[in-house]
mmCIF file of C-alpha atoms in Angstrom:
data_model
loop_
_atom_site.group_PDB
_atom_site.id
_atom_site.type_symbol
_atom_site.label_atom_id
_atom_site.label_comp_id
_atom_site.label_asym_id
_atom_site.label_seq_id
_atom_site.Cartn_x
_atom_site.Cartn_y
_atom_site.Cartn_z
ATOM 1 C CA LYS O 875 -57.731 -41.972 31.283
ATOM 2 C CA PRO O 876 -59.952 -44.067 28.959
ATOM 3 C CA PHE O 877 -58.666 -47.291 28.810
ATOM 4 C CA ASP O 878 -59.251 -50.635 27.131
ATOM 5 C CA PRO O 879 -59.025 -53.437 30.035
ATOM 6 C CA PRO O 880 -56.760 -56.419 27.699
ATOM 7 C CA ARG O 881 -54.217 -53.308 27.539
ATOM 8 C CA PHE O 882 -53.878 -52.821 30.829
ATOM 9 C CA GLN O 883 -53.802 -56.042 31.644
ATOM 10 C CA LYS O 884 -50.865 -56.679 29.251
ATOM 11 C CA VAL O 885 -48.857 -53.861 31.194
ATOM 12 C CA ILE O 886 -49.840 -55.900 34.821
ATOM 13 C CA ASP O 887 -48.103 -58.607 32.761
ATOM 14 C CA ARG O 888 -44.952 -56.609 31.510
ATOM 15 C CA ILE O 889 -44.550 -55.368 35.460
ATOM 16 C CA ARG O 890 -44.960 -58.724 37.234
ATOM 17 C CA GLN O 891 -42.051 -60.011 34.750
ATOM 18 C CA GLN O 892 -39.907 -57.004 34.960
ATOM 19 C CA PHE O 893 -40.320 -57.680 38.863
ATOM 20 C CA GLN O 894 -39.635 -62.026 39.101
ATOM 21 C CA ARG O 895 -36.115 -61.352 36.832
ATOM 22 C CA GLN O 896 -35.226 -58.736 39.228
ATOM 23 C CA ASN O 897 -35.762 -60.903 41.872
ATOM 24 C CA PRO O 898 -35.862 -64.673 42.246
ATOM 25 C CA PRO O 899 -38.444 -66.464 43.920
ATOM 26 C CA ASP O 900 -35.879 -67.641 46.106
ATOM 27 C CA GLU O 901 -34.371 -63.927 46.899
ATOM 28 C CA LEU O 902 -37.759 -62.799 47.453
ATOM 29 C CA GLY O 903 -38.989 -65.355 49.764
ATOM 30 C CA GLU O 904 -36.317 -64.590 51.964
ATOM 31 C CA LYS O 905 -36.746 -60.587 50.212
ATOM 32 C CA LEU O 906 -39.983 -61.695 52.982
ATOM 33 C CA ASN O 907 -39.017 -63.317 55.725
ATOM 34 C CA LEU O 908 -36.642 -60.902 56.871
ATOM 35 C CA LEU O 909 -38.919 -58.342 56.861
ATOM 36 C CA LEU O 910 -41.513 -60.541 58.765
ATOM 37 C CA LYS O 911 -39.028 -60.554 61.168
ATOM 38 C CA GLU O 912 -38.374 -56.705 61.208
ATOM 39 C CA LEU O 913 -42.544 -56.110 61.498
ATOM 40 C CA ASN O 914 -42.379 -58.952 64.455
ATOM 41 C CA GLY O 915 -39.247 -57.785 66.421
ATOM 42 C CA ARG O 916 -40.725 -54.577 66.393
ATOM 43 C CA PRO O 917 -42.068 -53.042 70.028
ATOM 44 C CA LYS O 918 -46.097 -52.851 69.589
ATOM 45 C CA TYR O 919 -46.022 -50.101 73.155
ATOM 46 C CA ALA O 920 -44.278 -46.344 72.791
ATOM 47 C CA GLU O 921 -40.489 -46.573 73.229
ATOM 48 C CA ARG O 922 -40.777 -43.259 74.236
ATOM 49 C CA LEU O 923 -42.307 -39.868 73.735
ATOM 50 C CA LEU O 924 -42.012 -36.164 72.741
ATOM 51 C CA LEU O 925 -42.446 -33.179 74.875
ATOM 52 C CA HIS O 926 -42.171 -29.899 74.713
ATOM 53 C CA ALA O 927 -41.393 -27.644 78.017
ATOM 54 C CA GLY O 928 -40.728 -23.908 77.160
ATOM 55 C CA GLN O 929 -38.575 -24.182 73.652
ATOM 56 C CA ARG O 930 -37.212 -27.272 74.052
ATOM 57 C CA ALA O 931 -38.587 -30.101 73.050
ATOM 58 C CA PHE O 932 -37.074 -34.125 74.373
ATOM 59 C CA LEU O 933 -37.489 -37.617 73.911
ATOM 60 C CA LEU O 934 -38.503 -39.122 77.332
ATOM 61 C CA ALA O 935 -38.188 -43.032 78.540
ATOM 62 C CA VAL O 936 -41.493 -43.719 79.048
ATOM 63 C CA GLU O 937 -40.062 -46.579 81.905
ATOM 64 C CA LYS O 938 -39.245 -42.687 83.847
ATOM 65 C CA ILE O 939 -42.634 -42.489 84.587
ATOM 66 C CA ASP O 940 -43.591 -42.835 87.357
ATOM 67 C CA TRP O 941 -47.613 -42.548 87.621
ATOM 68 C CA ILE O 942 -50.232 -40.499 85.266
ATOM 69 C CA GLU O 943 -52.936 -38.224 85.092
ATOM 70 C CA ALA O 944 -55.314 -36.847 83.813
ATOM 71 C CA ALA O 945 -55.998 -33.605 83.148
ATOM 72 C CA ARG O 946 -59.331 -32.396 81.051
ATOM 73 C CA ASN O 947 -57.381 -32.978 77.330
ATOM 74 C CA TYR O 948 -54.244 -33.384 78.850
ATOM 75 C CA VAL O 949 -51.904 -36.030 80.398
ATOM 76 C CA ASN O 950 -50.064 -35.146 83.195
ATOM 77 C CA LEU O 951 -47.227 -37.368 83.690
ATOM 78 C CA HIS O 952 -45.232 -36.720 86.614
ATOM 79 C CA VAL O 953 -41.118 -38.832 86.394
ATOM 80 C CA GLY O 954 -38.960 -38.077 89.590
ATOM 81 C CA GLN O 955 -40.027 -34.781 91.313
ATOM 82 C CA GLU O 956 -40.985 -32.705 87.924
ATOM 83 C CA SER O 957 -44.342 -32.842 86.009
ATOM 84 C CA TYR O 958 -45.125 -32.195 82.055
ATOM 85 C CA LEU O 959 -48.054 -31.755 80.285
ATOM 86 C CA LEU O 960 -48.164 -33.532 77.434
ATOM 87 C CA ARG O 961 -52.009 -33.085 74.442
ATOM 88 C CA SER O 962 -53.545 -37.194 75.477
ATOM 89 C CA THR O 963 -56.407 -38.319 76.519
ATOM 90 C CA ILE O 964 -56.108 -40.854 79.382
ATOM 91 C CA GLU O 965 -57.074 -43.504 77.488
ATOM 92 C CA GLY O 966 -55.547 -42.694 74.403
ATOM 93 C CA MET O 967 -51.780 -42.779 76.589
ATOM 94 C CA TYR O 968 -52.976 -46.083 78.019
ATOM 95 C CA GLN O 969 -52.825 -47.464 75.076
ATOM 96 C CA LYS O 970 -49.260 -46.605 74.112
ATOM 97 C CA LEU O 971 -48.996 -48.355 76.848
ATOM 98 C CA ASP O 972 -47.198 -51.915 77.967
ATOM 99 C CA PRO O 973 -49.394 -53.402 79.724
ATOM 100 C CA SER O 974 -47.227 -55.617 81.533
ATOM 101 C CA LYS O 975 -45.421 -52.437 82.874
ATOM 102 C CA PHE O 976 -48.352 -49.669 83.729
ATOM 103 C CA LEU O 977 -51.296 -50.071 85.867
ATOM 104 C CA ARG O 978 -54.862 -48.025 85.146
ATOM 105 C CA ALA O 979 -55.427 -47.571 88.460
ATOM 106 C CA ASN O 980 -58.697 -46.330 88.827
ATOM 107 C CA ARG O 981 -60.593 -43.169 85.857
ATOM 108 C CA SER O 982 -57.545 -40.811 85.889
ATOM 109 C CA GLN O 983 -54.979 -42.263 86.936
ATOM 110 C CA ILE O 984 -52.254 -44.717 85.191
ATOM 111 C CA VAL O 985 -48.957 -46.097 87.849
ATOM 112 C CA ASN O 986 -45.887 -47.588 86.567
ATOM 113 C CA VAL O 987 -45.621 -51.327 88.031
ATOM 114 C CA GLU O 988 -41.863 -50.250 89.237
ATOM 115 C CA SER O 989 -43.050 -46.962 91.497
ATOM 116 C CA ILE O 990 -44.487 -49.501 93.110
ATOM 117 C CA ARG O 991 -43.898 -49.253 96.714
ATOM 118 C CA GLU O 992 -46.953 -51.559 98.856
ATOM 119 C CA LEU O 993 -50.490 -51.899 98.238
ATOM 120 C CA GLN O 994 -52.797 -51.374 101.451
ATOM 121 C CA PRO O 995 -56.197 -53.155 102.379
ATOM 122 C CA TRP O 996 -59.371 -50.011 101.603
ATOM 123 C CA PHE O 997 -62.940 -50.559 101.065
ATOM 124 C CA HIS O 998 -65.018 -52.100 99.151
ATOM 125 C CA GLY O 999 -62.456 -54.262 97.812
ATOM 126 C CA GLU O 1000 -59.964 -51.634 96.480
ATOM 127 C CA TYR O 1001 -56.942 -50.865 97.378
ATOM 128 C CA ARG O 1002 -54.230 -47.844 98.148
ATOM 129 C CA ILE O 1003 -51.136 -47.909 96.246
ATOM 130 C CA ILE O 1004 -48.792 -45.927 97.830
ATOM 131 C CA LEU O 1005 -45.846 -44.870 95.155
ATOM 132 C CA ASN O 1006 -41.802 -44.422 95.319
ATOM 133 C CA ASP O 1007 -42.289 -41.011 96.240
ATOM 134 C CA GLY O 1008 -44.863 -40.913 98.775
ATOM 135 C CA THR O 1009 -47.566 -41.032 96.728
ATOM 136 C CA GLU O 1010 -51.194 -42.624 97.556
ATOM 137 C CA VAL O 1011 -53.605 -43.146 94.458
ATOM 138 C CA SER O 1012 -56.726 -45.382 95.123
ATOM 139 C CA TRP O 1013 -56.766 -48.449 92.376
ATOM 140 C CA SER O 1014 -60.571 -49.398 92.213
ATOM 141 C CA ARG O 1015 -62.508 -52.595 91.722
ATOM 142 C CA ARG O 1016 -63.474 -51.736 87.940
ATOM 143 C CA TYR O 1017 -59.943 -51.654 87.302
ATOM 144 C CA LEU O 1018 -58.590 -54.123 89.334
ATOM 145 C CA ASP O 1019 -60.947 -56.629 88.185
ATOM 146 C CA ARG O 1020 -58.938 -54.961 84.234
ATOM 147 C CA SER O 1021 -55.599 -55.835 86.022
ATOM 148 C CA SER O 1022 -56.487 -59.312 86.788
ATOM 149 C CA ASP O 1023 -53.135 -60.572 85.696
ATOM 150 C CA LEU O 1024 -50.658 -57.729 87.049
ATOM 151 C CA PHE O 1025 -52.332 -58.121 89.831
ATOM 152 C CA LEU O 1026 -51.323 -61.907 90.383
ATOM 153 C CA LYS O 1027 -47.963 -61.357 89.395
ATOM 154 C CA LEU O 1028 -47.811 -58.021 92.167
ATOM 155 C CA GLY O 1029 -49.503 -60.409 94.371
#
């Protein structure tokens, strides 16, 4: 609908005045501070994932995942003796996870740091990661360089 700029400005000014009457500056400042605190306190990484298994759906706590492997456009989440298929790429999944808790070991695998039993030196500066359940995962040099801060924590 066509409108003229002076009339539009009058409407904006009326809305601004009404908003200021309902929210005095001090109260508005407090509300903004509370909102900022809430936003800063929110987790930046996923804490749970929604999974489908047969006819049911459930939430899986991310910290229960031992390791993740790529399977084309899916990822296979290994949780103890169970494994669950989730539609996502390995890179997409890694972006959702906290890098201080999960390690990108190689092109197709992510490991939960809490699930690592030992690291064994391998060929050409690479490592073998032995998980608590005995699973072996190779940690390639390409991803070792990216995880140097985490490696210092482990070492």
